[in-house]
Steps between C-alpha positions, in 0.01 A plus 500: 500500500640834395457782751570840348340690791266411785210612280628367170577132542403151395302271727416133528149448641255215562767233514335163559665161485397143577683168519293194411606156625346154487458336841519127578127462437531644152333830585633840400611724784583865458716733706487873441788746503537687829595866530807401704636316193504819289801729528667779304865511397652841431737491203585870506334834580267464202440127459329250732414135434203338672567136591271234641553147623237244402365292790534123531710445188560130433545261209189475285327810635335761279551871565280786391553873551366825362554869566427846366789716389426873494736749338473871415771461237296447184809514280665202671285188482661185638574226250241224461692176544372206296769239572655357817760241599218246529257402221178704489169344398341830404569871543274792405574870477238774466616862484270794428555874487273798434530700182682769702799270553654349188745217552739305283506128570828306457546127528820301552622148563541195280150354559275626216170667591256753356348805668140571399395865493142627523298809593196538724294775658499564872292736713611634836411773747740765621515821698573802279846643563619203709880473474469123474340537157820654370738245649294182482140483367442169677580628847199733513265209563601504865428873513159455340377292792537802729312741277126549467335426169456871430874565532605235251516510122507216254727447204537234234832425344670234289726240655781325318519136605801271456463129572701183462467143619766231497462132578761237584779754536835319532718566803802725486789264560790633703843387390863602530612830348163675498527859625134545600250251369218754546644690203378220274156439652192565290343823623318817403630852563259793481646845426307829524512668160300820560211645703203693362258608773183693410568869435872441559785510245651168395811409702757259354669240721648257250873549503806406304827406663618851420202643689586281798861617488407868483264466795790360704743760372267787596417359843620679812583161653700377202656735245518796739689288753784446254541874445565577868873522575566756775466244780793281386737724306762562771523136609508365145770750398715366782440140385602580141800712589808369317308245287532564125421166332128492401446137596661562839274802554191293423607230744585759768156664472326164497689380807438830680123462461504123560696524825324811635141407422291226659210354309174490701387183312233694309483465123369797308545727201424821688706644784342444840725723710635725227867476407606791721334366813609144422861618469471668840346195674710255295189292425248471217317283250634389161403827334647722774835325473535444126359838395754652739773294332384619156510862615854463633622340177352786297657753736837334431449552125376157393206412279294324766131414495248308711377163373150380588487128579229249576623232741441136414233468766326806352493353150602607151376846392296430187271804482585869553414594857674664795387197700715275279815582699587466868876559513754749371875466441759731343678476167817694413679527164874443489716432195198408289356253750205526736586399855212387723514595868285419804630666816244331728703178492801519733663205319426634152747605231461685169298280260441250780129518589308273732318239291157621621540811285655329196160487333543528123501876435499830683380840379776761508379862526735758353544850643282644222207275595538254209537131572595165352525133598834357611593140579556411865670169423874481569728404214789379719500140621504413867786253545545216747843336518520189716800278572448174687775273624376168636614160617310173516576312822497126563158529668361655177456853642615793290671786680670811379481874469329746271620846394233722341501846347185691396474821298228753412144374559622173650698703753204729566277198559741355757529838673121529519460146633792452738616837627439533875394134544634306798756226413257217575234660278756534221592132527137383496414721204797377297438134586143532365654521153688171527363152569679272748776755556633654820695826499759629746758781512270732305661835421344786304701799381375837374134445590484855633706662222379607157711511183693181581406133449351301786723210600386184678704205624401194699599146587250226415421136560256334264352169404444401139736208432332168432679164530382209284715189507860610472413830326426853619257730316464877548415819315815716478288812567373341820262738683537758218316268260185639337234239579173665400389685189360844594267479199222244537204627299399349168457851365574846637328816380709753689869592470793369702638771729855424614530861627863526393754308285697244697812292475580214741845340490620201702846348535485170691800297609437150637755271661389137472561262793800270531450159340265622224545589135276683253293255300274753323490877449210689338585657165579869469231694316392847392151597386283811476157609391456586133473873569789508750280585798648219706826305483655216702859375500615184683869407482632208705841336518711266718861515609620224735266487800354846423190586300447857382169636376433842347137605452363827359130589479378827352178683422563802278163680515301647787161443338421217260188474285248223569571360152838384632346303787522157339862554398600609852309211655695257282824686581450438872411136437834455325683661793325277755574190296868592470552597864340177617756290318723311741869456532572131564792386715606136516682337790848387404 
């Protein structure tokens, strides 16, 4: 629920819910929702979510709920969702609007459906001059009940009616590498095009992306915030003193804002505190901090502009609307390249954004109010280098040590996950990744430092060697083996979102036990997808009682079209098949 002011806000009313269960005698019992099970969760100063907990939930029960959602914001109608993560037997949508409010109706999703449009006459009573008639013709019905018949007038107008009905709607199927499955659900979006009240000039609401950009640019809480400089000039001049290299200046300004400011955990495209006050209190929302950063970069002589972003949880902005975005970052030009910056993230670096905001494209707004789309996907691969040295003991346990090095988004991910965790929590979290493996002597380096790779080392003891007769069998990748294909669907209609290119390299050295010799080694192999999206290299060799394996896995694109799904699925099947192959040792 959006709350603009105490008098101008959305409300959820008449919430009723029932859980139906079948008792031991085969009779239906119902339990109604209690007021104590309804609670609000404040997201920020403007947004609240109403939650409720259904009573007596158990296997086989049926739940039913309904509510009325009341909003004064006629230009922002919530999407009508037609598809869920469970199959739907039937869903109906009926939307009607008076001739004074003209809407455009958009549909999206991969499930085909038709929207039927019709017109009908409607008669209603109203009080002349009532403000509700101007803002919402339907709301005057509540007023009419308080008025005498002599005070009321009657009017007849035309309603536009939009209807659709779908049956046997397939479930949205969650799978690996889907940014936000709701982006691909079948739904209807209604957009206010214009208003034409009686005896009132027509007012246009339909916007282009340029209109959206200009409205931001002209806003006191957006464009005007970038122009303010007098609150930081002295301190920033001191920071930049003696720095001449442009890239060093950009980093210095970015680090100054990043280290000084503390994000209040509120997303937003408009400044909450205002950049000047946020600078003073050292605290603000995403817009306060990144609009401040943009202003400082411009003050230092750079071409810097804000970039509107929709987070993954907010969805992909498909239609021009100020409500399409919920985050803002900064972009600065240097040597012909656009550098993306988000100073809310203490562990961030230039062009290293948290994956929640790597959502296809952002809308960059130039200082003249014009705008264009820019890609948010990184072009640089995150790299993992792993070196394992292991020995197989006489009791068939494998022990050894692992040295790991992570760069870019891999490093950022480890910083986000493990920084400030207690040692025991770190161990448990790491061991969740590996089956039948115990870790000791775990050491992280650079978790609290940006701009350098994260390093991880540990000692390990693992199972995984099988003895049959006088032979030993084991996968040389041991607990690093890929055992499950992330792609399981027969067909996928939505793209594969890897978030960033990635390269994983492994060097594995294995010392075989005394009294054994190598009977069989898997063959070395290299293969890739036809369009070079993915590649896999597996090189294995033996020298005396040592086996050395070199493996390299890469994905070269951040976002892959759904048409490549089958090829990638087969690519992973080949990897799994290869990594499952066993080295065979025979007793001498």
